[in-house]
Tab-separated table of C-alpha atoms in Angstrom:
chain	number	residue	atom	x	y	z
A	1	UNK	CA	4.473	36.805	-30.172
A	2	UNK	CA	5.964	35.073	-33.520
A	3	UNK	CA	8.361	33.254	-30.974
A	4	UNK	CA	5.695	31.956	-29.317
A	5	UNK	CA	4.135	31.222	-31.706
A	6	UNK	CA	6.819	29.205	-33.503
A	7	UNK	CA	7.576	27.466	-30.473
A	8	UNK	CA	4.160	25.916	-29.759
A	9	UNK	CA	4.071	24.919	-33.306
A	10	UNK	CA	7.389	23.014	-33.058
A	11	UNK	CA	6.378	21.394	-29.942
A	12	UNK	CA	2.678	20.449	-31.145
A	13	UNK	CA	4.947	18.927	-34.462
A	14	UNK	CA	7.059	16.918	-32.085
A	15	UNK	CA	4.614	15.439	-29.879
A	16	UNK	CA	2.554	14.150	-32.572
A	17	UNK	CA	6.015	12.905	-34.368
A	18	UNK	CA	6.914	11.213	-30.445
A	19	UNK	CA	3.278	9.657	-30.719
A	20	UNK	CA	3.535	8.394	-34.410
A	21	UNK	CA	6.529	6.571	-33.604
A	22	UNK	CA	5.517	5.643	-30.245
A	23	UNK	CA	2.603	3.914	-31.801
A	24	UNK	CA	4.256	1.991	-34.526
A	25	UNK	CA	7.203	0.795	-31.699
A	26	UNK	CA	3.959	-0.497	-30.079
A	27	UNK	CA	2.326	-1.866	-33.043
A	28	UNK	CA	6.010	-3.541	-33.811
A	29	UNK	CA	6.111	-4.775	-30.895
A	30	UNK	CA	2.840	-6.287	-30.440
A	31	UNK	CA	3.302	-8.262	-34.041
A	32	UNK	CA	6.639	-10.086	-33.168
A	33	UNK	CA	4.843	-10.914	-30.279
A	34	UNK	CA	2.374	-12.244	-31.949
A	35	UNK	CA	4.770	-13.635	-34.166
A	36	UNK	CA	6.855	-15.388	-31.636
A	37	UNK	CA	3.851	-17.322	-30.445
A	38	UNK	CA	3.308	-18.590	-33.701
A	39	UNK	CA	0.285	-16.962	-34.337
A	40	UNK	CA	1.055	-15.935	-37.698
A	41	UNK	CA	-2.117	-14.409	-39.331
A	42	UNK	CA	-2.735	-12.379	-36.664
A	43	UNK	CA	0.961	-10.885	-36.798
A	44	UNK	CA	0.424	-10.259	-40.716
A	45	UNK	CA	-2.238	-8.493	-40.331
A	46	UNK	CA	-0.325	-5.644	-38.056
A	47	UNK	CA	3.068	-6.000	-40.243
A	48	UNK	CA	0.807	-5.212	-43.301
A	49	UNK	CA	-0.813	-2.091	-41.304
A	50	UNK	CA	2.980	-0.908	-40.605
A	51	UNK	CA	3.662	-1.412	-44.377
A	52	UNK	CA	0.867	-0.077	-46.217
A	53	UNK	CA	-0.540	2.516	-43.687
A	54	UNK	CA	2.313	3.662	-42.112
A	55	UNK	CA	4.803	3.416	-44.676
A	56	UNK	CA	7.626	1.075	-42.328
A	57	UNK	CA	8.922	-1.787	-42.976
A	58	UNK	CA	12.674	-3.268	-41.655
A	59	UNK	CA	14.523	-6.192	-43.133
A	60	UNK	CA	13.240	-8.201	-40.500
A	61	UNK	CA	9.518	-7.518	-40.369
A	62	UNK	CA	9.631	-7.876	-44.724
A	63	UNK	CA	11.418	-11.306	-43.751
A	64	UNK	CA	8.965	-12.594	-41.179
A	65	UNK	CA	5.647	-10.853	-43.571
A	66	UNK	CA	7.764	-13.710	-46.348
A	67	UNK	CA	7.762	-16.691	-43.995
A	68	UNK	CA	4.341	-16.251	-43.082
A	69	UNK	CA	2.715	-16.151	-47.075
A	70	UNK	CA	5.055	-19.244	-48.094
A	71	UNK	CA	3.720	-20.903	-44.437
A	72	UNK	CA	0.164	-20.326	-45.969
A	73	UNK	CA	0.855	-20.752	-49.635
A	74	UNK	CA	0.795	-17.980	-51.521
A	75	UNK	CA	3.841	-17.863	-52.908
A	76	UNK	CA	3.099	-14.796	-55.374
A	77	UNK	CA	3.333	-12.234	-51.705
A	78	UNK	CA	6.200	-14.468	-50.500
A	79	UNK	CA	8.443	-13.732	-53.301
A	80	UNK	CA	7.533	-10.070	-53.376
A	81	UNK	CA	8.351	-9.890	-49.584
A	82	UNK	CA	10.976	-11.761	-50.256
A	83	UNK	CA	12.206	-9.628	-53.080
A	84	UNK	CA	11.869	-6.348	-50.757
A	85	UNK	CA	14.051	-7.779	-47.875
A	86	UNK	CA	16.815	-8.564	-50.547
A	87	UNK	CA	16.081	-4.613	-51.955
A	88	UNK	CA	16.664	-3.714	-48.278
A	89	UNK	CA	19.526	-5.889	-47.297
A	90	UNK	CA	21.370	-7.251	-50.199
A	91	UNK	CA	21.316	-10.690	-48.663
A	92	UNK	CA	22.356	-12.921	-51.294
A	93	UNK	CA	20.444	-15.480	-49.706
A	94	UNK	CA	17.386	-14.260	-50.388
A	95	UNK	CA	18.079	-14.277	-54.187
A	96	UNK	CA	18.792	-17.738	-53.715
A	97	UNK	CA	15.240	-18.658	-52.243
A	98	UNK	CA	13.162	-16.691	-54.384
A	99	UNK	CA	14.799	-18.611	-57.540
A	100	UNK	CA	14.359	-21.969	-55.226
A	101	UNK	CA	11.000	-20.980	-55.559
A	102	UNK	CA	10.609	-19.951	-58.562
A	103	UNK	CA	12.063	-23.141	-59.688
A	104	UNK	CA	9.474	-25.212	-57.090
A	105	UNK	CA	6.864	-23.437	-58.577
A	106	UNK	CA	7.295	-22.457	-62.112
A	107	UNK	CA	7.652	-19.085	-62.255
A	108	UNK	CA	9.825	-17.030	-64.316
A	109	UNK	CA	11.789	-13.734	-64.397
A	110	UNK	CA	13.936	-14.826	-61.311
A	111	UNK	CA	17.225	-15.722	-62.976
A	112	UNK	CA	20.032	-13.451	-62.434
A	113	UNK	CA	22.538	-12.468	-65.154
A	114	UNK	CA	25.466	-10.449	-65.873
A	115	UNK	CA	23.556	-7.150	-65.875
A	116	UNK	CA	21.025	-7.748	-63.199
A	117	UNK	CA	24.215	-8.892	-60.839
A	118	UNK	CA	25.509	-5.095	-62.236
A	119	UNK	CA	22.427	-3.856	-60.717
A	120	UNK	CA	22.347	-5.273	-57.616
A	121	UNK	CA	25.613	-4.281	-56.870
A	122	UNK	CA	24.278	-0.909	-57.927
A	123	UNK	CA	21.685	-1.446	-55.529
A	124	UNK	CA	23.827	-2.897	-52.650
A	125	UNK	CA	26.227	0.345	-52.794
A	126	UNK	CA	23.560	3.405	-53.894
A	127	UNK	CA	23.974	4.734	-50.152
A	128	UNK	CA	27.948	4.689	-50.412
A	129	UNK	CA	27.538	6.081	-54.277
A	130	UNK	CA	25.005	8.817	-53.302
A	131	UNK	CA	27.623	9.887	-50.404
A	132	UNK	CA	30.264	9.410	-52.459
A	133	UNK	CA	28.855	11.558	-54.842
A	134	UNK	CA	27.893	14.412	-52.329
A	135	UNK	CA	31.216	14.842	-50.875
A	136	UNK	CA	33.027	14.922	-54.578
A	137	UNK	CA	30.254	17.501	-54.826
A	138	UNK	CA	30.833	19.612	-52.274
A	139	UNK	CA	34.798	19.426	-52.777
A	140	UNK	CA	34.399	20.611	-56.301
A	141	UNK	CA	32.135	23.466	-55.410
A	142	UNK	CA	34.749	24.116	-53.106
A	143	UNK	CA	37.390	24.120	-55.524
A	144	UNK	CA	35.148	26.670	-57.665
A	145	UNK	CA	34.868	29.056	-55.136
A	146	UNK	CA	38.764	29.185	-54.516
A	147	UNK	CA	39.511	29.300	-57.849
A	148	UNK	CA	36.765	32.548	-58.333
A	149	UNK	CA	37.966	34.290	-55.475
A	150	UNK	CA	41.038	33.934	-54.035
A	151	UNK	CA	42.760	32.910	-57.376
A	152	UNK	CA	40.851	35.221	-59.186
A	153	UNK	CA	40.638	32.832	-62.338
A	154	UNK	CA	37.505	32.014	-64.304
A	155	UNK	CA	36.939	28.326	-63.137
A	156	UNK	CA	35.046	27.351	-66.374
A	157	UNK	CA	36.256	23.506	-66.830
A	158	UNK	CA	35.953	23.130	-63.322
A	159	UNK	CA	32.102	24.660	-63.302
A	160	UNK	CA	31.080	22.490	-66.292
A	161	UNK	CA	32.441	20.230	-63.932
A	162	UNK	CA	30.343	20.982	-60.987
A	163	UNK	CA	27.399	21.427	-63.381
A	164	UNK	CA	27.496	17.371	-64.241
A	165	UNK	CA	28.009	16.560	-60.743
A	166	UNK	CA	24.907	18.242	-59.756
A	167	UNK	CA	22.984	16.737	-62.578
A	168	UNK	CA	24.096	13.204	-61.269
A	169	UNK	CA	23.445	14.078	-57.944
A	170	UNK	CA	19.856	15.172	-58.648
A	171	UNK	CA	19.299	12.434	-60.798
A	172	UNK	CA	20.681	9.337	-58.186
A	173	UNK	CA	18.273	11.466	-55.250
A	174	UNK	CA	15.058	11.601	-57.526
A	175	UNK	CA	15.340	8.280	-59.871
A	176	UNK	CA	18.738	6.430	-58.621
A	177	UNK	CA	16.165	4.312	-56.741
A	178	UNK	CA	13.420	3.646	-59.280
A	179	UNK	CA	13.277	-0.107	-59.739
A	180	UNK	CA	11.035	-0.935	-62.992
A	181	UNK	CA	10.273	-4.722	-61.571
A	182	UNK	CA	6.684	-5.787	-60.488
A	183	UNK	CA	5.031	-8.987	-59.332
A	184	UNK	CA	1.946	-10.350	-61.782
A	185	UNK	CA	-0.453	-11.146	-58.668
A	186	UNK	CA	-3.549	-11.953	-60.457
A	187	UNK	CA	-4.160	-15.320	-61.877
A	188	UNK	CA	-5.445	-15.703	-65.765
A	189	UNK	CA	-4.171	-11.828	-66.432
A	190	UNK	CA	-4.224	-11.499	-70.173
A	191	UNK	CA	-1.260	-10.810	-71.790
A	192	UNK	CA	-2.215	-8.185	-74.931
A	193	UNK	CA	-0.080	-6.940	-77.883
A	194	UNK	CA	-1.232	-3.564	-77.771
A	195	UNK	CA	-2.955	-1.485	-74.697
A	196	UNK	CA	-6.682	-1.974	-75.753
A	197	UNK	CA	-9.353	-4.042	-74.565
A	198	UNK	CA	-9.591	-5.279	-78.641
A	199	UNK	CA	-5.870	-6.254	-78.999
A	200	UNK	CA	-4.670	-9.550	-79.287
A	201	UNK	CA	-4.070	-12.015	-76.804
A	202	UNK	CA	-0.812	-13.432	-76.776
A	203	UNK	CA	-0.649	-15.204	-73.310
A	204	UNK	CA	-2.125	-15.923	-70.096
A	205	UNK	CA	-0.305	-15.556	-66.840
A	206	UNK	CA	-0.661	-17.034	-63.476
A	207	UNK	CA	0.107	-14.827	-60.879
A	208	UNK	CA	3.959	-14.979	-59.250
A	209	UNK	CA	5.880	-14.297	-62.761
A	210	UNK	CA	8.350	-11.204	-61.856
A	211	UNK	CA	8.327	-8.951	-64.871
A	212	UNK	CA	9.918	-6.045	-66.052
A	213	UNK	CA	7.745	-2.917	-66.492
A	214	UNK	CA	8.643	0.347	-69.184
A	215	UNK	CA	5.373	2.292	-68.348
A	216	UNK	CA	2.041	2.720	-68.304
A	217	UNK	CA	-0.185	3.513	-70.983
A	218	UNK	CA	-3.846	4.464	-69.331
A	219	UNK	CA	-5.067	1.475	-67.642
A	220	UNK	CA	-2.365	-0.730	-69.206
A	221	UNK	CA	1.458	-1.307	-67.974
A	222	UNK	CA	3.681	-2.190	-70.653
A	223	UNK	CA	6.041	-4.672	-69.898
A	224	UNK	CA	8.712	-7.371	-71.069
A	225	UNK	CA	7.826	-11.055	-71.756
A	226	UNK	CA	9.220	-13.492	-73.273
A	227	UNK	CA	11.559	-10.847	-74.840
A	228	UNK	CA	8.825	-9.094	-75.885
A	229	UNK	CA	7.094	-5.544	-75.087
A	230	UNK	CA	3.705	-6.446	-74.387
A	231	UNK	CA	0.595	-5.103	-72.260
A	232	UNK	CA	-1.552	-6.298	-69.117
A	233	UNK	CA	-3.661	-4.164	-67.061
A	234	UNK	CA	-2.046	-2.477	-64.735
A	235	UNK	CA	-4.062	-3.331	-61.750
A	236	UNK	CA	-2.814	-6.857	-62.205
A	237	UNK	CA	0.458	-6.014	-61.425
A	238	UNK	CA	2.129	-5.483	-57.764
A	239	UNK	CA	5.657	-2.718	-58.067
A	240	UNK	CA	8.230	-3.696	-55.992
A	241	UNK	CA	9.741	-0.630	-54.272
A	242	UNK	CA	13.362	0.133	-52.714
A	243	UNK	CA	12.855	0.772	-48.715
């Protein structure tokens, strides 16, 4: 009976996982259709349903959803689509247009230097680094469990060893992808010097500036500008993710 049981519930699970991505290959589909025949806010409007309800998004889709908001003007959701193809692909390229527009336009935080090359490159190889790190992992557990019993030593250097490598590998699954940049997509957002509705005002912002953010403090986001920790509500503020 448990059988059974167990095997109607794995075949309800994958039907309904065959349907889910039945209907997004048909939702894809219908968009670069759309797409193709130039009829661009109508394709949008399905990428954006794949990307915020369904959670998918591929380099190309994030590329075309960036083509379309510079093709209407709004630069701010260009960049940040922009900024998510380059998260997914490394494309150099793409750096290179969102500082051509952020140079057309104005808008700062888009300049690349020493350490935020050191990042991407982090960024470009976390896949290779996370299976790098697995494998070195698994060799050194490996290694332990020789040592323990068919050596019959006490492995200790090599299990402080393991005991780092498992803290690093827990670490690059859980955070190695956190990515503390965010998109100011509000225009005339209020730039504060503490997080309270009575703090000073030390700048306005148009929307498109790409800022760093350290954390949020109730309905505030602290972030870096002009060198500066400072505060704007968080609601004004768009995180860019890693796909």
């Amino acid at each position: 009976m448990f059988k059974k049981l167990t095997l109607i519930a794995s075949g309800l699970f994958f039907a309904s996982l065959f349907s889910f991505a039945q209907d997004l290959t048909v939702t894809l589909e219908q968009a670069d259709s759309l797409f193709a025949r130039q009829k661009f806010t109508q394709s949008f409007d399905l990428y954006r349903t794949l990307y915020e309800e369904q959670q998918y998004a591929s380099p190309a889709m994030l590329l075309k959803m960036a083509y379309i908001k510079e093709g209407l003007g709004d630069i701010t959701l260009a960049q940040y689509y922009l900024n998510e193809y380059y998260l997914a692909t490394s494309n150099d390229l793409a750096l290179q247009k969102m500082e051509d527009l952020a140079d057309t336009h104005g808008l700062e935080g888009y300049n690349h230097d020493d350490i935020t090359f050191l990042f991407n490159v982090y960024y470009k190889n976390y896949n290779w680094l996370l299976i790098g790190l697995i494998i070195l992992t698994a060799g050194v557990f490996i290694f332990v469990l020789y040592q323990r019993f068919r050596l019959h030593n006490k492995p200790i250097p090599s299990t402080i060893f393991l005991a780092v490598l498992l803290i690093g590998l827990f670490y690059l699954v859980n955070f190695g992808k956190d990515y503390d940049k965010g998109l100011v997509v509000k225009n005339n957002t209020f730039v504060m010097s503490a997080p309270a509705a009575g703090a000073d005002v030390l700048d306005v912002l148009q929307k498109g500036h790409k800022v760093e953010i350290l954390g949020e403090h109730d309905v505030y986001s602290e972030i870096i500008w002009n060198g500066e920790k400072v505060f704007v509500k968080t609601r004004d503020l768009r995180p860019l993710t890693i796909w």
